[in-house]
Amino acid sequence: MKPMLNLYLLGVVLTLLSIFVRLMESLGGILESPLLGTPKGIPDHPSREV
């Protein structure tokens, strides 16, 4: 394999990984918050009803 191809594949993998992490974070935030319009400043203990 050529070095340029290795760098290209590494960039693609890192890009996909970052996109996956962002998707998981956004999904986690949506699942944690009962409403989609909640502000970003979520308190440390949002779920007391458990």
PDB file of C-alpha atoms in Angstrom:
ATOM      1  CA  MET A   1       0.000   0.000   0.000  1.00  0.00           C
ATOM      2  CA  LYS A   2       1.195   3.496  -0.720  1.00  0.00           C
ATOM      3  CA  PRO A   3       1.696   5.915   2.193  1.00  0.00           C
ATOM      4  CA  MET A   4      -0.835   8.343   0.689  1.00  0.00           C
ATOM      5  CA  LEU A   5      -3.470   5.604   0.611  1.00  0.00           C
ATOM      6  CA  ASN A   6      -2.769   4.811   4.263  1.00  0.00           C
ATOM      7  CA  LEU A   7      -3.179   8.482   5.198  1.00  0.00           C
ATOM      8  CA  TYR A   8      -6.415   8.669   3.207  1.00  0.00           C
ATOM      9  CA  LEU A   9      -7.853   5.594   4.906  1.00  0.00           C
ATOM     10  CA  LEU A  10      -6.788   6.936   8.308  1.00  0.00           C
ATOM     11  CA  GLY A  11      -8.574  10.227   7.599  1.00  0.00           C
ATOM     12  CA  VAL A  12     -11.732   8.417   6.497  1.00  0.00           C
ATOM     13  CA  VAL A  13     -11.741   6.251   9.625  1.00  0.00           C
ATOM     14  CA  LEU A  14     -11.221   9.252  11.918  1.00  0.00           C
ATOM     15  CA  THR A  15     -13.994  11.178  10.150  1.00  0.00           C
ATOM     16  CA  LEU A  16     -16.460   8.302  10.452  1.00  0.00           C
ATOM     17  CA  LEU A  17     -15.500   7.811  14.100  1.00  0.00           C
ATOM     18  CA  SER A  18     -16.081  11.481  14.938  1.00  0.00           C
ATOM     19  CA  ILE A  19     -19.448  11.444  13.137  1.00  0.00           C
ATOM     20  CA  PHE A  20     -20.452   8.294  15.028  1.00  0.00           C
ATOM     21  CA  VAL A  21     -19.472   9.850  18.365  1.00  0.00           C
ATOM     22  CA  ARG A  22     -21.467  13.001  17.613  1.00  0.00           C
ATOM     23  CA  LEU A  23     -24.500  10.935  16.625  1.00  0.00           C
ATOM     24  CA  MET A  24     -24.316   8.902  19.831  1.00  0.00           C
ATOM     25  CA  GLU A  25     -23.995  12.076  21.928  1.00  0.00           C
ATOM     26  CA  SER A  26     -26.981  13.703  20.224  1.00  0.00           C
ATOM     27  CA  LEU A  27     -29.056  10.533  20.572  1.00  0.00           C
ATOM     28  CA  GLY A  28     -28.116  10.276  24.246  1.00  0.00           C
ATOM     29  CA  GLY A  29     -29.104  13.900  24.828  1.00  0.00           C
ATOM     30  CA  ILE A  30     -32.452  13.367  23.090  1.00  0.00           C
ATOM     31  CA  LEU A  31     -33.140  10.228  25.131  1.00  0.00           C
ATOM     32  CA  GLU A  32     -32.185  11.908  28.422  1.00  0.00           C
ATOM     33  CA  SER A  33     -34.267  15.046  27.869  1.00  0.00           C
ATOM     34  CA  PRO A  34     -38.048  14.514  27.834  1.00  0.00           C
ATOM     35  CA  LEU A  35     -38.567  17.457  25.459  1.00  0.00           C
ATOM     36  CA  LEU A  36     -36.563  18.302  22.351  1.00  0.00           C
ATOM     37  CA  GLY A  37     -36.690  22.024  23.175  1.00  0.00           C
ATOM     38  CA  THR A  38     -34.892  21.760  26.512  1.00  0.00           C
ATOM     39  CA  PRO A  39     -31.951  24.122  27.041  1.00  0.00           C
ATOM     40  CA  LYS A  40     -28.378  22.858  26.908  1.00  0.00           C
ATOM     41  CA  GLY A  41     -27.800  23.695  30.583  1.00  0.00           C
ATOM     42  CA  ILE A  42     -29.078  20.457  32.086  1.00  0.00           C
ATOM     43  CA  PRO A  43     -28.673  20.141  35.890  1.00  0.00           C
ATOM     44  CA  ASP A  44     -26.417  17.456  37.338  1.00  0.00           C
ATOM     45  CA  HIS A  45     -29.364  15.357  38.576  1.00  0.00           C
ATOM     46  CA  PRO A  46     -32.191  15.740  36.046  1.00  0.00           C
ATOM     47  CA  SER A  47     -33.930  12.453  36.902  1.00  0.00           C
ATOM     48  CA  ARG A  48     -35.147  12.495  40.514  1.00  0.00           C
ATOM     49  CA  GLU A  49     -38.302  10.514  39.812  1.00  0.00           C
ATOM     50  CA  VAL A  50     -36.425   7.203  39.631  1.00  0.00           C
TER      51      VAL A  50
END
